[in-house]
Every structure is written in structure tokens, then in C-alpha cells.
mmCIF file of C-alpha atoms in Angstrom:
data_model
loop_
_atom_site.group_PDB
_atom_site.id
_atom_site.type_symbol
_atom_site.label_atom_id
_atom_site.label_comp_id
_atom_site.label_asym_id
_atom_site.label_seq_id
_atom_site.Cartn_x
_atom_site.Cartn_y
_atom_site.Cartn_z
ATOM 1 C CA ALA A 729 87.764 127.994 91.889
ATOM 2 C CA ARG A 730 91.019 126.780 93.039
ATOM 3 C CA PHE A 731 91.593 123.758 95.451
ATOM 4 C CA GLY A 732 94.605 122.971 97.410
ATOM 5 C CA THR A 733 96.539 122.540 100.807
ATOM 6 C CA VAL A 734 97.375 124.869 103.623
ATOM 7 C CA ASP A 735 100.728 125.626 101.882
ATOM 8 C CA SER A 736 99.100 126.497 98.585
ATOM 9 C CA TRP A 737 96.666 128.743 100.367
ATOM 10 C CA LEU A 738 99.474 130.547 102.065
ATOM 11 C CA VAL A 739 101.462 131.152 98.859
ATOM 12 C CA TRP A 740 98.398 132.116 97.124
ATOM 13 C CA ASN A 741 97.759 134.856 99.743
ATOM 14 C CA LEU A 742 101.360 135.999 100.065
ATOM 15 C CA THR A 743 101.526 136.558 96.370
ATOM 16 C CA GLY A 744 98.507 138.701 96.371
ATOM 17 C CA GLY A 745 95.483 136.588 96.896
ATOM 18 C CA SER A 746 94.127 137.393 93.395
ATOM 19 C CA LYS A 747 93.462 135.615 90.101
ATOM 20 C CA ASN A 748 97.007 136.372 89.276
ATOM 21 C CA SER A 749 98.533 134.848 92.362
ATOM 22 C CA ILE A 750 100.692 131.806 92.380
ATOM 23 C CA HIS A 751 98.977 128.418 92.828
ATOM 24 C CA VAL A 752 101.570 125.835 93.787
ATOM 25 C CA THR A 753 102.275 123.082 96.219
ATOM 26 C CA ASP A 754 105.290 120.961 96.796
ATOM 27 C CA VAL A 755 105.699 117.209 96.362
ATOM 28 C CA THR A 756 105.572 116.311 100.087
ATOM 29 C CA ASN A 757 102.256 117.964 100.653
ATOM 30 C CA ALA A 758 100.843 116.782 97.229
ATOM 31 C CA SER A 759 101.850 113.207 98.287
ATOM 32 C CA ARG A 760 99.455 113.413 101.292
ATOM 33 C CA THR A 761 96.264 114.258 99.192
ATOM 34 C CA MET A 762 95.847 110.681 97.777
ATOM 35 C CA LEU A 763 95.791 112.477 94.337
ATOM 36 C CA LEU A 764 99.598 112.293 93.364
ATOM 37 C CA ASN A 765 101.276 109.540 91.273
ATOM 38 C CA LEU A 766 104.358 108.961 93.494
ATOM 39 C CA THR A 767 106.389 107.777 90.440
ATOM 40 C CA SER A 768 105.766 110.631 88.157
ATOM 41 C CA LEU A 769 105.173 113.295 90.986
ATOM 42 C CA GLU A 770 102.348 114.600 88.886
ATOM 43 C CA TRP A 771 98.488 114.721 89.733
ATOM 44 C CA ASP A 772 96.883 111.275 88.779
ATOM 45 C CA SER A 773 93.733 111.837 86.645
ATOM 46 C CA SER A 774 92.298 108.482 87.669
ATOM 47 C CA LEU A 775 92.605 109.321 91.371
ATOM 48 C CA ALA A 776 91.269 112.864 90.854
ATOM 49 C CA GLY A 777 88.600 111.398 88.973
ATOM 50 C CA ALA A 778 87.561 108.892 91.691
ATOM 51 C CA PHE A 779 87.013 111.937 93.927
ATOM 52 C CA GLY A 780 85.294 114.001 91.308
ATOM 53 C CA ILE A 781 88.110 116.770 91.426
ATOM 54 C CA PRO A 782 88.938 118.531 88.233
ATOM 55 C CA LEU A 783 92.678 118.619 87.637
ATOM 56 C CA GLN A 784 92.583 122.271 86.525
ATOM 57 C CA ILE A 785 91.691 123.416 90.021
ATOM 58 C CA LEU A 786 94.679 121.808 91.655
ATOM 59 C CA PRO A 787 97.959 123.793 92.252
ATOM 60 C CA GLU A 788 101.046 123.157 90.167
ATOM 61 C CA VAL A 789 103.298 120.579 91.869
ATOM 62 C CA LYS A 790 106.792 121.907 92.427
ATOM 63 C CA SER A 791 109.843 120.703 94.294
ATOM 64 C CA SER A 792 110.485 121.349 97.889
ATOM 65 C CA ALA A 793 113.172 123.989 97.379
ATOM 66 C CA GLU A 794 112.907 126.472 94.475
ATOM 67 C CA ILE A 795 111.753 130.114 94.221
ATOM 68 C CA TYR A 796 107.969 129.942 93.716
ATOM 69 C CA GLY A 797 107.345 133.714 93.714
ATOM 70 C CA LYS A 798 107.859 136.872 95.743
ATOM 71 C CA ALA A 799 105.697 138.071 98.704
ATOM 72 C CA VAL A 800 103.642 141.200 97.921
ATOM 73 C CA ALA A 801 100.737 140.936 100.317
ATOM 74 C CA ILE A 802 102.683 142.098 103.384
ATOM 75 C CA LYS A 803 104.538 145.299 103.223
ATOM 76 C CA GLU A 804 107.362 144.345 105.377
ATOM 77 C CA LEU A 805 107.938 141.160 103.320
ATOM 78 C CA ALA A 806 107.728 142.951 99.968
ATOM 79 C CA GLU A 807 109.872 141.243 97.250
ATOM 80 C CA VAL A 808 111.047 138.580 99.731
ATOM 81 C CA PRO A 809 111.216 135.212 97.655
ATOM 82 C CA ILE A 810 109.168 132.344 98.833
ATOM 83 C CA CYS A 811 111.411 129.420 98.360
ATOM 84 C CA GLY A 812 110.831 126.460 100.571
ATOM 85 C CA ILE A 813 107.779 124.287 101.043
ATOM 86 C CA LEU A 814 107.618 121.119 103.175
ATOM 87 C CA GLY A 815 104.923 119.071 104.959
ATOM 88 C CA ASP A 816 105.207 119.052 108.640
ATOM 89 C CA GLN A 817 106.769 115.542 109.214
ATOM 90 C CA GLN A 818 108.970 115.843 106.117
ATOM 91 C CA ALA A 819 110.133 119.238 107.240
ATOM 92 C CA ALA A 820 111.154 117.589 110.524
ATOM 93 C CA LEU A 821 113.052 114.844 108.616
ATOM 94 C CA VAL A 822 115.018 117.525 106.787
ATOM 95 C CA GLY A 823 115.496 119.533 109.845
ATOM 96 C CA GLN A 824 117.088 116.488 111.475
ATOM 97 C CA ASN A 825 119.425 116.093 108.429
ATOM 98 C CA CYS A 826 118.039 112.770 107.523
ATOM 99 C CA PHE A 827 119.231 112.950 103.924
ATOM 100 C CA LYS A 828 120.524 109.392 103.672
ATOM 101 C CA ALA A 829 118.603 106.168 103.176
ATOM 102 C CA GLY A 830 118.290 104.277 106.439
ATOM 103 C CA GLU A 831 118.238 107.714 108.558
ATOM 104 C CA ALA A 832 115.046 108.173 110.473
ATOM 105 C CA LYS A 833 113.475 110.646 112.826
ATOM 106 C CA CYS A 834 110.672 110.200 115.365
ATOM 107 C CA THR A 835 108.701 113.037 116.727
ATOM 108 C CA TYR A 836 107.358 112.319 120.173
ATOM 109 C CA GLY A 837 104.351 114.640 120.853
ATOM 110 C CA THR A 838 100.714 113.780 121.806
ATOM 111 C CA GLY A 839 101.295 110.961 119.400
ATOM 112 C CA SER A 840 104.429 109.716 117.757
ATOM 113 C CA PHE A 841 105.354 109.941 114.130
ATOM 114 C CA LEU A 842 108.355 108.137 112.644
ATOM 115 C CA LEU A 843 109.555 108.763 109.131
ATOM 116 C CA TYR A 844 112.207 106.529 107.639
ATOM 117 C CA ASN A 845 114.221 107.575 104.631
ATOM 118 C CA THR A 846 114.224 104.845 101.964
ATOM 119 C CA GLY A 847 116.307 107.083 99.364
ATOM 120 C CA SER A 848 115.171 106.573 95.824
ATOM 121 C CA LEU A 849 113.351 103.327 96.645
ATOM 122 C CA LEU A 850 109.574 103.636 96.386
ATOM 123 C CA THR A 851 108.619 101.116 98.903
ATOM 124 C CA GLN A 852 105.098 99.567 99.252
ATOM 125 C CA SER A 853 104.711 98.375 102.821
ATOM 126 C CA ASP A 854 103.277 95.008 103.838
ATOM 127 C CA ALA A 855 102.720 96.429 107.428
ATOM 128 C CA GLY A 856 100.458 99.169 106.398
ATOM 129 C CA LEU A 857 102.968 101.928 106.640
ATOM 130 C CA LEU A 858 102.424 105.061 104.610
ATOM 131 C CA THR A 859 104.638 105.416 101.600
ATOM 132 C CA THR A 860 105.332 109.126 100.963
ATOM 133 C CA VAL A 861 107.658 111.579 99.319
ATOM 134 C CA ALA A 862 110.445 112.623 101.829
ATOM 135 C CA PHE A 863 111.688 115.508 99.927
ATOM 136 C CA LYS A 864 112.944 116.854 96.555
ATOM 137 C CA LEU A 865 115.354 119.535 97.224
ATOM 138 C CA GLY A 866 115.332 121.462 93.828
ATOM 139 C CA LYS A 867 113.836 121.260 90.403
ATOM 140 C CA ASP A 868 116.457 118.942 89.022
ATOM 141 C CA ALA A 869 117.221 117.127 92.310
ATOM 142 C CA PRO A 870 116.443 113.486 92.890
ATOM 143 C CA VAL A 871 113.354 112.652 94.932
ATOM 144 C CA SER A 872 113.773 110.760 98.059
ATOM 145 C CA TYR A 873 110.886 108.763 99.543
ATOM 146 C CA ALA A 874 110.123 107.682 103.055
ATOM 147 C CA LEU A 875 107.942 105.158 105.040
ATOM 148 C CA GLU A 876 105.868 106.556 107.872
ATOM 149 C CA GLY A 877 104.303 105.017 110.869
ATOM 150 C CA SER A 878 102.208 106.804 113.359
ATOM 151 C CA VAL A 879 101.270 105.927 117.081
ATOM 152 C CA ALA A 880 98.129 107.424 118.551
ATOM 153 C CA ILE A 881 99.269 107.612 122.201
ATOM 154 C CA CYS A 882 102.549 108.941 123.251
ATOM 155 C CA GLY A 883 102.536 112.122 125.386
ATOM 156 C CA ALA A 884 98.684 111.594 125.647
ATOM 157 C CA GLY A 885 99.420 108.433 127.654
ATOM 158 C CA ILE A 886 101.483 110.495 130.132
ATOM 159 C CA ASN A 887 98.726 112.909 130.344
ATOM 160 C CA TRP A 888 96.338 109.971 131.133
ATOM 161 C CA LEU A 889 98.422 109.038 134.158
ATOM 162 C CA ARG A 890 98.243 112.667 135.319
ATOM 163 C CA ASP A 891 94.635 113.672 134.414
ATOM 164 C CA ASN A 892 92.647 110.438 134.638
ATOM 165 C CA MET A 893 94.554 108.343 137.220
ATOM 166 C CA GLY A 894 96.134 111.086 139.322
ATOM 167 C CA LEU A 895 99.433 109.242 139.570
ATOM 168 C CA ILE A 896 101.559 112.374 138.721
ATOM 169 C CA GLN A 897 100.967 116.109 139.102
ATOM 170 C CA SER A 898 102.840 117.124 136.027
ATOM 171 C CA ALA A 899 103.975 115.276 132.841
ATOM 172 C CA PRO A 900 107.677 115.643 133.472
ATOM 173 C CA GLU A 901 107.005 113.945 136.902
ATOM 174 C CA VAL A 902 106.666 110.565 135.186
ATOM 175 C CA ASN A 903 110.381 110.404 134.550
ATOM 176 C CA GLU A 904 111.169 110.968 138.307
ATOM 177 C CA TRP A 905 108.830 108.109 139.101
ATOM 178 C CA ALA A 906 110.028 105.791 136.282
ATOM 179 C CA ALA A 907 113.633 106.341 137.218
ATOM 180 C CA LYS A 908 113.109 105.047 140.774
ATOM 181 C CA VAL A 909 113.026 101.563 139.471
ATOM 182 C CA GLU A 910 115.513 99.593 137.113
ATOM 183 C CA ASP A 911 112.764 97.944 135.117
ATOM 184 C CA SER A 912 108.962 97.764 134.909
ATOM 185 C CA GLY A 913 108.715 94.634 137.145
ATOM 186 C CA GLY A 914 107.136 92.566 134.382
ATOM 187 C CA VAL A 915 104.486 95.258 133.844
ATOM 188 C CA TYR A 916 103.538 95.884 130.296
ATOM 189 C CA PHE A 917 101.299 98.926 129.257
ATOM 190 C CA VAL A 918 99.477 98.873 125.953
ATOM 191 C CA PRO A 919 97.692 102.246 125.752
ATOM 192 C CA ALA A 920 95.309 101.289 122.938
ATOM 193 C CA PHE A 921 92.843 104.118 123.991
ATOM 194 C CA SER A 922 91.701 104.537 120.337
ATOM 195 C CA GLY A 923 92.855 101.264 119.052
ATOM 196 C CA LEU A 924 96.313 100.480 117.604
ATOM 197 C CA PHE A 925 97.809 102.394 114.609
ATOM 198 C CA ALA A 926 101.157 101.176 112.734
ATOM 199 C CA PRO A 927 102.135 98.539 112.411
ATOM 200 C CA TYR A 928 99.345 96.537 113.971
ATOM 201 C CA TRP A 929 96.084 98.410 112.610
ATOM 202 C CA LYS A 930 93.648 97.061 115.079
ATOM 203 C CA PRO A 931 90.881 99.856 115.627
ATOM 204 C CA ASN A 932 89.061 97.849 118.159
ATOM 205 C CA ALA A 933 92.053 97.169 120.361
ATOM 206 C CA THR A 934 91.549 98.426 123.933
ATOM 207 C CA GLY A 935 94.205 99.514 126.541
ATOM 208 C CA ILE A 936 95.510 96.985 128.930
ATOM 209 C CA ILE A 937 98.041 96.784 131.808
ATOM 210 C CA ARG A 938 99.531 93.247 132.077
ATOM 211 C CA GLY A 939 101.749 91.775 134.751
ATOM 212 C CA LEU A 940 100.477 93.511 137.867
ATOM 213 C CA THR A 941 101.456 91.955 141.187
ATOM 214 C CA GLN A 942 101.297 92.771 144.744
ATOM 215 C CA HIS A 943 104.814 94.349 144.460
ATOM 216 C CA THR A 944 103.808 96.585 141.614
ATOM 217 C CA THR A 945 104.338 100.280 142.326
ATOM 218 C CA LYS A 946 103.480 103.678 140.771
ATOM 219 C CA SER A 947 107.113 103.692 139.634
ATOM 220 C CA HIS A 948 106.626 100.425 137.661
ATOM 221 C CA ILE A 949 103.460 101.776 135.997
ATOM 222 C CA CYS A 950 105.143 105.049 135.094
ATOM 223 C CA ARG A 951 108.145 103.143 133.577
ATOM 224 C CA ALA A 952 105.810 100.775 131.748
ATOM 225 C CA MET A 953 104.159 103.844 130.128
ATOM 226 C CA LEU A 954 107.435 105.123 128.930
ATOM 227 C CA GLU A 955 108.513 101.693 127.733
ATOM 228 C CA SER A 956 105.234 101.577 125.727
ATOM 229 C CA ILE A 957 106.247 104.494 123.675
ATOM 230 C CA CYS A 958 109.581 102.858 122.966
ATOM 231 C CA PHE A 959 108.115 99.392 122.123
ATOM 232 C CA SER A 960 105.840 101.089 119.633
ATOM 233 C CA GLY A 961 108.638 103.047 118.039
ATOM 234 C CA GLN A 962 110.859 99.872 117.709
ATOM 235 C CA SER A 963 107.872 97.936 116.127
ATOM 236 C CA ILE A 964 107.684 100.549 113.448
ATOM 237 C CA LEU A 965 111.412 100.809 112.991
ATOM 238 C CA ALA A 966 111.542 97.021 112.465
ATOM 239 C CA ALA A 967 108.725 97.131 109.937
ATOM 240 C CA CYS A 968 110.551 99.879 107.997
ATOM 241 C CA GLU A 969 113.680 97.834 107.781
ATOM 242 C CA LYS A 970 111.779 94.671 106.737
ATOM 243 C CA ASP A 971 109.628 96.431 104.088
ATOM 244 C CA SER A 972 112.518 98.577 102.569
ATOM 245 C CA GLY A 973 115.399 96.180 102.990
ATOM 246 C CA VAL A 974 117.375 99.291 104.110
ATOM 247 C CA GLY A 975 119.148 99.042 107.459
ATOM 248 C CA ILE A 976 118.637 101.706 110.109
ATOM 249 C CA ARG A 977 121.655 104.035 110.567
ATOM 250 C CA LYS A 978 120.553 106.041 113.425
ATOM 251 C CA LEU A 979 117.290 107.403 115.034
ATOM 252 C CA LYS A 980 116.904 111.148 115.511
ATOM 253 C CA VAL A 981 114.297 112.367 117.731
ATOM 254 C CA ASP A 982 112.332 115.673 118.558
ATOM 255 C CA GLY A 983 109.101 116.765 119.922
ATOM 256 C CA GLY A 984 108.241 117.683 123.649
ATOM 257 C CA VAL A 985 108.366 114.138 125.028
ATOM 258 C CA SER A 986 111.905 113.689 123.708
ATOM 259 C CA ARG A 987 113.130 115.861 126.515
ATOM 260 C CA SER A 988 113.064 112.663 128.637
ATOM 261 C CA ASP A 989 116.554 111.216 128.862
ATOM 262 C CA LEU A 990 115.098 108.051 130.320
ATOM 263 C CA LEU A 991 112.697 107.479 127.482
ATOM 264 C CA LEU A 992 115.462 107.995 124.887
ATOM 265 C CA GLN A 993 117.900 105.497 126.706
ATOM 266 C CA ILE A 994 115.106 103.068 126.717
ATOM 267 C CA GLN A 995 114.466 103.540 122.995
ATOM 268 C CA SER A 996 118.116 103.068 122.248
ATOM 269 C CA ASP A 997 118.237 99.839 124.260
ATOM 270 C CA LEU A 998 115.125 98.352 122.810
ATOM 271 C CA SER A 999 115.994 99.369 119.200
ATOM 272 C CA ASN A 1000 119.766 98.563 119.745
ATOM 273 C CA ILE A 1001 120.765 101.752 117.803
ATOM 274 C CA GLU A 1002 122.149 105.149 118.592
ATOM 275 C CA VAL A 1003 119.510 107.855 119.348
ATOM 276 C CA GLU A 1004 120.369 111.391 118.840
ATOM 277 C CA ARG A 1005 118.452 114.507 120.101
ATOM 278 C CA PRO A 1006 119.393 118.149 118.935
ATOM 279 C CA SER A 1007 119.509 120.943 121.180
ATOM 280 C CA ASP A 1008 116.530 122.421 119.492
ATOM 281 C CA ILE A 1009 113.749 119.848 119.441
ATOM 282 C CA GLU A 1010 111.341 121.712 117.189
ATOM 283 C CA THR A 1011 112.945 120.878 113.920
ATOM 284 C CA ALA A 1012 110.169 121.314 111.404
ATOM 285 C CA ALA A 1013 110.833 124.984 111.126
ATOM 286 C CA ARG A 1014 114.553 124.287 110.585
ATOM 287 C CA GLY A 1015 113.666 121.924 107.911
ATOM 288 C CA ALA A 1016 111.768 124.530 105.966
ATOM 289 C CA ALA A 1017 114.645 126.894 106.391
ATOM 290 C CA ILE A 1018 117.139 124.367 104.953
ATOM 291 C CA ALA A 1019 114.824 123.986 101.963
ATOM 292 C CA ALA A 1020 114.801 127.777 101.383
ATOM 293 C CA ALA A 1021 118.581 127.855 101.887
ATOM 294 C CA VAL A 1022 118.977 125.298 99.217
ATOM 295 C CA ALA A 1023 116.677 127.090 96.891
ATOM 296 C CA ILE A 1024 118.763 130.277 96.886
ATOM 297 C CA GLY A 1025 122.051 128.379 96.722
ATOM 298 C CA LEU A 1026 123.176 129.018 100.314
ATOM 299 C CA TRP A 1027 123.518 125.242 100.788
ATOM 300 C CA HIS A 1028 123.612 122.377 98.479
ATOM 301 C CA VAL A 1029 122.182 118.875 98.924
ATOM 302 C CA GLY A 1030 123.076 116.448 96.227
ATOM 303 C CA GLY A 1031 121.226 113.504 97.511
ATOM 304 C CA ASP A 1032 122.056 110.109 99.146
ATOM 305 C CA GLN A 1033 125.129 109.501 96.920
ATOM 306 C CA ASP A 1034 126.720 112.845 97.483
ATOM 307 C CA ASP A 1035 128.155 112.969 101.074
ATOM 308 C CA SER A 1036 130.239 116.019 100.683
ATOM 309 C CA SER A 1037 127.160 118.059 99.701
ATOM 310 C CA VAL A 1038 125.063 116.780 102.425
ATOM 311 C CA GLU A 1039 127.696 117.671 105.040
ATOM 312 C CA SER A 1040 127.246 121.424 104.385
ATOM 313 C CA CYS A 1041 123.543 121.269 105.700
ATOM 314 C CA ARG A 1042 124.415 119.167 108.691
ATOM 315 C CA GLY A 1043 126.288 121.794 110.699
ATOM 316 C CA SER A 1044 127.269 121.222 114.352
ATOM 317 C CA ASP A 1045 125.361 121.124 117.526
ATOM 318 C CA SER A 1046 127.538 121.431 120.744
ATOM 319 C CA SER A 1047 124.491 120.660 122.836
ATOM 320 C CA LEU A 1048 123.556 117.464 120.806
ATOM 321 C CA SER A 1049 122.662 114.554 123.221
ATOM 322 C CA GLN A 1050 123.363 111.005 122.197
ATOM 323 C CA PHE A 1051 122.171 107.638 123.745
ATOM 324 C CA SER A 1052 123.864 104.412 123.110
ATOM 325 C CA PRO A 1053 122.424 100.969 123.739
ATOM 326 C CA THR A 1054 123.500 99.138 126.932
ATOM 327 C CA MET A 1055 120.885 96.334 127.261
ATOM 328 C CA GLU A 1056 121.878 92.649 126.878
ATOM 329 C CA GLU A 1057 120.546 91.155 123.688
ATOM 330 C CA ASP A 1058 118.704 88.363 125.545
ATOM 331 C CA THR A 1059 116.864 90.963 127.674
ATOM 332 C CA ARG A 1060 116.003 92.988 124.676
ATOM 333 C CA VAL A 1061 114.554 90.067 122.833
ATOM 334 C CA ASN A 1062 112.513 88.818 125.807
ATOM 335 C CA MET A 1063 111.102 92.240 126.429
ATOM 336 C CA MET A 1064 109.987 92.696 122.814
ATOM 337 C CA THR A 1065 108.423 89.230 122.807
ATOM 338 C CA SER A 1066 106.567 90.034 126.052
ATOM 339 C CA TRP A 1067 105.421 93.271 124.505
ATOM 340 C CA GLU A 1068 104.086 91.619 121.358
ATOM 341 C CA HIS A 1069 102.130 89.108 123.458
ATOM 342 C CA ALA A 1070 100.625 92.028 125.482
ATOM 343 C CA VAL A 1071 99.680 93.625 122.264
ATOM 344 C CA THR A 1072 97.663 90.445 121.092
ATOM 345 C CA LEU A 1073 95.924 90.471 124.381
ATOM 346 C CA SER A 1074 94.532 93.978 123.737
ATOM 347 C CA TYR A 1075 92.763 92.638 120.697
ATOM 348 C CA SER A 1076 90.070 90.801 122.641
#
């Protein structure tokens, strides 16, 4: 019997799907199984024993960028080397070229997922963030770690405005209505439809809309929904900075909801940092391609201390969109304080 992750199953089948096939996974996928020792990067016998899993059925743990074997199962791919494996969110981190400590990416999809590169620092979070392997791009390359925070409701909240409330006819329409007002008019939307994830971890929290007045319009509610996504992102960023002691350099974004310029400007304002969106917002595939390119020597990534080697992977993006903070500090602090108060009201 063999036991592993989706990537190990794919490699197994691509290399023949028989007893002589290659049974491997990489450090990023292995780090999500709750069976890996994050320091040694090897399977932990005590953790595996707690789950009753024999170590001998697990795949061999490899780096994220090396030649694992060659494809034989598909005629058109015969002898093509298999040489890059990354977990989904880590692939997006690499695809966004977040190679340095303090660089972070946030994927805005149905939910939102923020990974914060902490470099060689293995950080245990006081805010309940997930400590994970970010990447190890080569057998002898240094490992980089990350903190991850997840938010349950992102694009799902916009869909709620459309499907449940009928306030908009299509998801992109939320931006049109939100842009009609300069702010949310004191309205704060906490979309805790399935409790609150990082960094609050309140499974019994419920959704609330606070600050409604006679003057509240659909535009204010739409803007409050967009702001809630950004408030949640900033709460995770602040927790990452505090837990790791590593200052944020820049936030890079992707995912379908990141198409909203208004949302990214709000995020930049509330986080008081530069926000950067590539022309191609589906970055996970790019990350896997970068890992493969490193494995065959096309690119070289030397880690956080080697800026010249990192630059070869960064490339250029003529369609890159950048958003800079324009909000006054007092306004930002007051809005974050009001958001945190609204969050506490969702607990009861």
C-alpha cells in the first residue's frame, strides 16, 4: 500500500503507476499533512504514530525543485522530466516572486488566503496562524518558511449580495455601486457566515452589519462588503508582522476578486503599504513553472540573502498594476478600530 497527497499520486501515475513508479512529495505539500517535522523536513514518527500511519507507506520528501523522474505513462510526454512540485498557495507565493522575508501574497477568491514569507525563521504564531514551509527550491537550497492566514468569506460575500439579497445582478457590479460613495458612511459589514477564521478563530461568530442609518444606501453596503475583505486582510498582515518580527515589504495579490481596482486601493490604504497585481492573476501555475525552471538550471534562486540570483526569476510585467496608500493615518486607525469593535459584536 502507498499513502500520499495529490501530487504524489500524480507523480506515481505519470511515472508508470506500478510498483516501480516514483513515490515522492515535496516539502510544501508534506508540511500540510500534520505528519512532517518542520525543522528536519522529515516525516515525524511520533506524529505518524498518533494517526496510526506506518512511515513506510509515505512518499519520500523532496525539495520543491529537482528532477524526480521522467514521464512514461503518456506517450506525448515520454521522457519529459518531472521537476517541480509545490502546494497550491505556496505555488502562488513563488509565482508572485515572494522570495524575500517580509514579502507576502494574498489570493482573493471565494475566501482569501494570505502567505507571509518569514525567510529562514520558523515562526510559531500567537494568533493561530498556520506555520508552513514556503518553498525549498533545490536539494541543497535553504528552506523558506511562511505564516498563513485564511478568511472564509471574500468573493463568497459578494455572491451573497447578489444571490441572497438581490442588491447586484453580477459580481463585478459591486464595484460600480461601491465607487458611487467616498466611504461606507459608517457602515461596517462583518460577513461571519461560517464563523471567523484567522486571526480571530471564533467559530460561533455570526454575520452583522453595523452602523445603518436612514441615509444608508446600497452603495454604502456594497462598499462595506469590499472593505470587510480588506479589513480581514490587514488583520492577518498585522498578526504576521507581530508574530514574526519581520516587517512587511509589499503585498502582492491575485485571484478573481483582485480584478477590482477599488478593492486593492482600499487594501493599500488600510494596510498602508504598496499593493501589486500582475497582469496574469492566476499565479499558482507560474510558481510551479518557476520551480521546474530552477530544477533544470534555467533560473537560479539563491534565497533571501542573494538578491542577484532572485532577480532572474522576477522578470518584468509591463501590465503590472500598483496601488499606493493615500489615506490619512488618523482615518486609517479610526477605521481599523471601528472594524475591530464590529468584529467583537459578531461574537454574541
